[in-house]
Amino acid sequence: MDSSLNMVIFFSLVGGVFSLIGGVALIASKKNAVRVARYVTPFAAGALLAAAFVDLLPEAFRSVIELGDHEAIDGAVLGISAGILIGILGFFLLERAIHWFHHRGQHSDDKDARVPLIVIGDTVHNFIDGVAIAAAFLVSPTTGIVVTLAVAAHEIPHEIGDFGLLLGKGLSRGKVLLINALSALATTVAAVIFFLLGHSVEIPLGLVLGITAGFFVYIAVSDLIPAIHAHEKQRFIGVQTVMMLIGVIVVSIATLLLHQFVGG
């Protein structure tokens, strides 16, 4: 338990802190931030899809097969499918709420009122990431590491946007970095709470893995892949398409290797 909890704390911190790379690049240079986003966004799309289809869903269905009883299997499969649907629809509604917060923040006349709205939206997003990481570690260390990699990849371009919004509100670079670093800690707080909860209460992991997979697929196909289409309108395969495929390959290979050498 202690070693597993330490892994959750370590990797959730890695997932949260690593995501700040995009924001730091923006502070250093807007050109650097654009370059980082150009390559990391499609890579993140591939990483999320691979994490969902190569690790999370196979783990969910593997747990179903181990049940043995046909009625139990049918119920568990339905739970996984329901989880995927809940993940997609739930994150759609969450994203609508975050966009509403950002919209309120952008159009408010009071700078002191609009900045917290942006920070709240980012913190909620980070909290959900922490729940996803904890759910993955409840299955196995391997799945936890894979999910952490996917979370970190998709958070880099997301943090570029949040850093840009806060800088646009007139905050200093140091204050923006501090606010986002503290917000990133929500990932670790959520991961620890949900992981401890998972050890004290029986949680249907098939459902949770389905929700996490739906969450990842939604982000990839609704937020990240459209950005690739927007940048590569005039060509069949460009750099961003290649980066998305690399993301799929890297996470898929990492998943297979981790399952072979780490186990779980």
Short mmCIF file of C-alpha atoms in Angstrom, two decimals:
data_model
loop_
_atom_site.label_atom_id
_atom_site.label_comp_id
_atom_site.label_asym_id
_atom_site.label_seq_id
_atom_site.Cartn_x
_atom_site.Cartn_y
_atom_site.Cartn_z
CA MET A 1 0.00 0.00 0.00
CA ASP A 2 2.72 2.49 1.04
CA SER A 3 4.87 1.84 -2.03
CA SER A 4 1.83 2.06 -4.32
CA LEU A 5 0.73 5.33 -2.72
CA ASN A 6 4.24 6.72 -3.12
CA MET A 7 4.12 5.85 -6.82
CA VAL A 8 0.77 7.62 -7.17
CA ILE A 9 2.15 10.73 -5.46
CA PHE A 10 5.35 10.71 -7.54
CA PHE A 11 3.73 10.16 -10.93
CA SER A 12 0.82 12.53 -10.31
CA LEU A 13 3.39 15.21 -9.43
CA VAL A 14 5.28 14.35 -12.61
CA GLY A 15 2.05 14.58 -14.63
CA GLY A 16 1.16 17.94 -13.12
CA VAL A 17 4.59 19.58 -13.12
CA PHE A 18 5.61 18.25 -16.54
CA SER A 19 2.55 19.90 -18.05
CA LEU A 20 3.94 23.32 -17.06
CA ILE A 21 6.59 22.99 -19.77
CA GLY A 22 4.23 24.54 -22.30
CA GLY A 23 3.52 27.53 -20.09
CA VAL A 24 7.20 28.05 -19.31
CA ALA A 25 7.91 27.99 -23.06
CA LEU A 26 5.27 30.72 -23.53
CA ILE A 27 6.84 32.85 -20.80
CA ALA A 28 10.27 32.43 -22.40
CA SER A 29 9.08 33.13 -25.94
CA LYS A 30 5.75 33.13 -27.75
CA LYS A 31 7.51 31.63 -30.77
CA ASN A 32 8.81 28.77 -28.61
CA ALA A 33 5.32 28.14 -27.25
CA VAL A 34 3.83 27.97 -30.74
CA ARG A 35 6.55 25.52 -31.77
CA VAL A 36 5.98 23.34 -28.68
CA ALA A 37 2.20 23.29 -29.23
CA ARG A 38 2.62 22.48 -32.92
CA TYR A 39 4.41 19.21 -32.13
CA VAL A 40 3.04 18.28 -28.71
CA THR A 41 -0.67 18.70 -29.55
CA PRO A 42 -0.77 15.96 -32.23
CA PHE A 43 1.57 13.76 -30.18
CA ALA A 44 -0.86 14.12 -27.26
CA ALA A 45 -3.78 13.08 -29.48
CA GLY A 46 -1.96 9.89 -30.43
CA ALA A 47 -0.87 9.26 -26.84
CA LEU A 48 -4.43 9.57 -25.52
CA LEU A 49 -5.88 7.26 -28.17
CA ALA A 50 -3.18 4.65 -27.58
CA ALA A 51 -3.63 4.83 -23.80
CA ALA A 52 -7.39 4.32 -24.23
CA PHE A 53 -7.35 1.51 -26.81
CA VAL A 54 -4.07 -0.28 -26.08
CA ASP A 55 -4.12 -0.17 -22.28
CA LEU A 56 -7.26 1.08 -20.50
CA LEU A 57 -9.94 -0.81 -22.45
CA PRO A 58 -7.96 -4.09 -22.74
CA GLU A 59 -7.41 -3.94 -18.96
CA ALA A 60 -11.11 -3.33 -18.42
CA PHE A 61 -12.18 -6.25 -20.61
CA ARG A 62 -9.47 -8.51 -19.14
CA SER A 63 -11.04 -7.99 -15.73
CA VAL A 64 -14.41 -8.96 -17.26
CA ILE A 65 -13.09 -12.22 -18.71
CA GLU A 66 -11.74 -13.21 -15.29
CA LEU A 67 -15.27 -13.13 -13.85
CA GLY A 68 -16.17 -16.37 -15.61
CA ASP A 69 -19.91 -16.16 -14.95
CA HIS A 70 -21.88 -15.18 -18.10
CA GLU A 71 -24.38 -12.96 -16.30
CA ALA A 72 -21.60 -11.19 -14.44
CA ILE A 73 -19.68 -10.74 -17.71
CA ASP A 74 -22.72 -9.22 -19.43
CA GLY A 75 -23.21 -6.77 -16.58
CA ALA A 76 -19.52 -5.84 -16.50
CA VAL A 77 -19.36 -5.27 -20.28
CA LEU A 78 -22.41 -3.03 -20.02
CA GLY A 79 -20.68 -1.17 -17.19
CA ILE A 80 -17.59 -0.57 -19.33
CA SER A 81 -19.69 0.65 -22.26
CA ALA A 82 -21.69 2.90 -19.94
CA GLY A 83 -18.40 4.21 -18.54
CA ILE A 84 -17.16 5.18 -22.00
CA LEU A 85 -20.41 7.03 -22.68
CA ILE A 86 -20.31 8.74 -19.29
CA GLY A 87 -16.67 9.74 -19.89
CA ILE A 88 -17.48 11.35 -23.24
CA LEU A 89 -20.69 13.10 -22.19
CA GLY A 90 -19.38 14.01 -18.74
CA PHE A 91 -16.24 15.65 -20.05
CA PHE A 92 -18.27 17.42 -22.75
CA LEU A 93 -20.38 19.02 -20.01
CA LEU A 94 -17.29 19.77 -17.92
CA GLU A 95 -15.63 21.41 -20.91
CA ARG A 96 -18.75 23.50 -21.54
CA ALA A 97 -18.54 24.69 -17.92
CA ILE A 98 -14.83 25.51 -18.28
CA HIS A 99 -15.47 27.43 -21.51
CA TRP A 100 -18.23 29.31 -19.69
CA PHE A 101 -15.79 30.21 -16.92
CA HIS A 102 -13.23 31.39 -19.46
CA HIS A 103 -15.90 33.35 -21.35
CA ARG A 104 -16.95 35.05 -18.12
CA GLY A 105 -13.30 35.77 -17.37
CA GLN A 106 -12.60 37.22 -20.81
CA HIS A 107 -15.61 39.56 -20.83
CA SER A 108 -15.67 40.64 -17.21
CA ASP A 109 -14.76 44.29 -16.55
CA ASP A 110 -13.22 43.37 -13.20
CA LYS A 111 -9.78 41.82 -13.59
CA ASP A 112 -9.80 40.55 -10.00
CA ALA A 113 -13.08 38.72 -10.70
CA ARG A 114 -12.15 37.16 -14.04
CA VAL A 115 -8.76 35.68 -13.06
CA PRO A 116 -10.24 33.29 -10.42
CA LEU A 117 -12.73 31.99 -13.00
CA ILE A 118 -9.85 30.95 -15.27
CA VAL A 119 -7.95 29.37 -12.37
CA ILE A 120 -11.04 27.45 -11.17
CA GLY A 121 -11.55 25.96 -14.64
CA ASP A 122 -7.91 24.88 -14.84
CA THR A 123 -7.96 23.42 -11.32
CA VAL A 124 -11.09 21.36 -12.04
CA HIS A 125 -9.40 20.02 -15.19
CA ASN A 126 -6.29 19.09 -13.19
CA PHE A 127 -8.43 17.41 -10.53
CA ILE A 128 -10.04 15.17 -13.19
CA ASP A 129 -6.55 14.27 -14.45
CA GLY A 130 -5.62 13.18 -10.92
CA VAL A 131 -8.69 10.93 -10.67
CA ALA A 132 -7.73 9.33 -14.01
CA ILE A 133 -4.17 8.67 -12.78
CA ALA A 134 -5.39 7.17 -9.49
CA ALA A 135 -7.92 4.94 -11.25
CA ALA A 136 -5.16 3.64 -13.50
CA PHE A 137 -2.85 2.87 -10.56
CA LEU A 138 -5.67 0.97 -8.86
CA VAL A 139 -5.44 -1.43 -11.81
CA SER A 140 -1.65 -1.72 -12.04
CA PRO A 141 1.54 0.37 -11.90
CA THR A 142 1.95 -0.11 -15.65
CA THR A 143 -1.47 1.33 -16.46
CA GLY A 144 -0.80 4.19 -14.04
CA ILE A 145 2.47 5.11 -15.76
CA VAL A 146 0.88 4.96 -19.23
CA VAL A 147 -2.02 7.19 -18.16
CA THR A 148 0.41 9.64 -16.53
CA LEU A 149 2.32 9.92 -19.82
CA ALA A 150 -0.91 10.59 -21.73
CA VAL A 151 -2.11 13.15 -19.15
CA ALA A 152 1.21 15.03 -19.20
CA ALA A 153 1.22 15.13 -23.02
CA HIS A 154 -2.28 16.57 -23.36
CA GLU A 155 -1.80 19.07 -20.53
CA ILE A 156 1.19 20.79 -22.19
CA PRO A 157 -0.84 22.55 -24.94
CA HIS A 158 -3.67 23.11 -22.45
CA GLU A 159 -1.33 24.97 -20.08
CA ILE A 160 -0.05 27.14 -22.95
CA GLY A 161 -3.62 28.37 -23.38
CA ASP A 162 -4.11 29.03 -19.67
CA PHE A 163 -0.79 30.82 -19.31
CA GLY A 164 -1.70 32.97 -22.30
CA LEU A 165 -5.10 33.89 -20.81
CA LEU A 166 -3.61 34.91 -17.46
CA LEU A 167 -0.78 36.87 -19.05
CA GLY A 168 -3.41 38.62 -21.17
CA LYS A 169 -5.18 39.70 -17.96
CA GLY A 170 -2.07 41.66 -16.96
CA LEU A 171 -0.56 39.27 -14.40
CA SER A 172 3.22 39.12 -14.10
CA ARG A 173 5.09 36.11 -15.44
CA GLY A 174 6.13 35.04 -11.95
CA LYS A 175 2.59 35.22 -10.62
CA VAL A 176 1.21 33.27 -13.60
CA LEU A 177 3.81 30.54 -13.08
CA LEU A 178 3.05 30.35 -9.34
CA ILE A 179 -0.74 30.18 -9.89
CA ASN A 180 -0.45 27.40 -12.45
CA ALA A 181 2.05 25.45 -10.34
CA LEU A 182 -0.37 25.54 -7.39
CA SER A 183 -3.27 24.61 -9.66
CA ALA A 184 -1.26 21.64 -10.95
CA LEU A 185 -1.09 20.29 -7.41
CA ALA A 186 -4.81 19.53 -7.70
CA THR A 187 -3.73 16.56 -9.82
CA THR A 188 -1.82 15.06 -6.88
CA VAL A 189 -4.51 15.90 -4.32
CA ALA A 190 -7.20 14.20 -6.44
CA ALA A 191 -4.96 11.22 -7.19
CA VAL A 192 -4.21 10.58 -3.49
CA ILE A 193 -7.86 10.99 -2.40
CA PHE A 194 -9.25 8.71 -5.10
CA PHE A 195 -6.50 6.11 -4.67
CA LEU A 196 -7.11 5.88 -0.91
CA LEU A 197 -10.85 5.76 -1.55
CA GLY A 198 -10.33 2.90 -3.98
CA HIS A 199 -8.60 0.89 -1.24
CA SER A 200 -11.31 1.49 1.34
CA VAL A 201 -14.41 1.21 -0.86
CA GLU A 202 -15.07 -1.34 -3.60
CA ILE A 203 -15.03 0.66 -6.84
CA PRO A 204 -16.17 -0.95 -10.13
CA LEU A 205 -12.85 -0.57 -11.96
CA GLY A 206 -14.36 -1.60 -15.30
CA LEU A 207 -16.70 1.38 -15.10
CA VAL A 208 -13.91 3.73 -13.98
CA LEU A 209 -11.55 2.54 -16.74
CA GLY A 210 -14.36 3.01 -19.26
CA ILE A 211 -14.95 6.56 -18.02
CA THR A 212 -11.21 7.32 -18.23
CA ALA A 213 -11.00 5.88 -21.75
CA GLY A 214 -14.04 7.92 -22.81
CA PHE A 215 -12.43 11.01 -21.30
CA PHE A 216 -9.23 10.40 -23.29
CA VAL A 217 -11.03 9.66 -26.56
CA TYR A 218 -13.18 12.78 -26.21
CA ILE A 219 -10.16 15.05 -25.67
CA ALA A 220 -8.33 13.52 -28.62
CA VAL A 221 -11.16 13.63 -31.18
CA SER A 222 -12.88 16.87 -30.12
CA ASP A 223 -9.99 19.11 -29.03
CA LEU A 224 -6.71 17.88 -30.46
CA ILE A 225 -7.42 16.20 -33.82
CA PRO A 226 -9.44 19.20 -35.13
CA ALA A 227 -6.31 21.30 -34.57
CA ILE A 228 -4.41 18.93 -36.86
CA HIS A 229 -7.07 19.29 -39.56
CA ALA A 230 -6.90 23.08 -39.21
CA HIS A 231 -3.12 23.14 -39.72
CA GLU A 232 -3.00 20.61 -42.55
CA LYS A 233 -5.91 21.60 -44.79
CA GLN A 234 -3.87 21.51 -47.99
CA ARG A 235 -2.01 18.23 -47.51
CA PHE A 236 -2.81 14.58 -46.90
CA ILE A 237 -0.04 13.86 -44.42
CA GLY A 238 2.00 16.59 -42.78
CA VAL A 239 4.26 16.92 -39.76
CA GLN A 240 1.36 17.02 -37.31
CA THR A 241 -0.20 13.84 -38.69
CA VAL A 242 3.18 12.14 -38.38
CA MET A 243 3.48 13.38 -34.78
CA MET A 244 0.07 11.93 -33.95
CA LEU A 245 1.11 8.56 -35.36
CA ILE A 246 4.36 8.78 -33.39
CA GLY A 247 2.30 9.41 -30.25
CA VAL A 248 0.29 6.25 -30.93
CA ILE A 249 3.43 4.20 -31.59
CA VAL A 250 5.43 5.50 -28.61
CA VAL A 251 2.65 4.93 -26.07
CA SER A 252 1.73 1.55 -27.56
CA ILE A 253 5.33 0.33 -27.39
CA ALA A 254 5.75 1.79 -23.90
CA THR A 255 2.59 -0.03 -22.79
CA LEU A 256 3.76 -3.37 -24.13
CA LEU A 257 7.24 -2.99 -22.65
CA LEU A 258 5.94 -1.87 -19.26
CA HIS A 259 3.54 -4.80 -19.08
CA GLN A 260 6.40 -7.14 -19.96
CA PHE A 261 9.06 -5.80 -17.60
CA VAL A 262 7.10 -4.07 -14.83
CA GLY A 263 4.13 -6.43 -14.83
CA GLY A 264 0.47 -5.82 -14.11
#
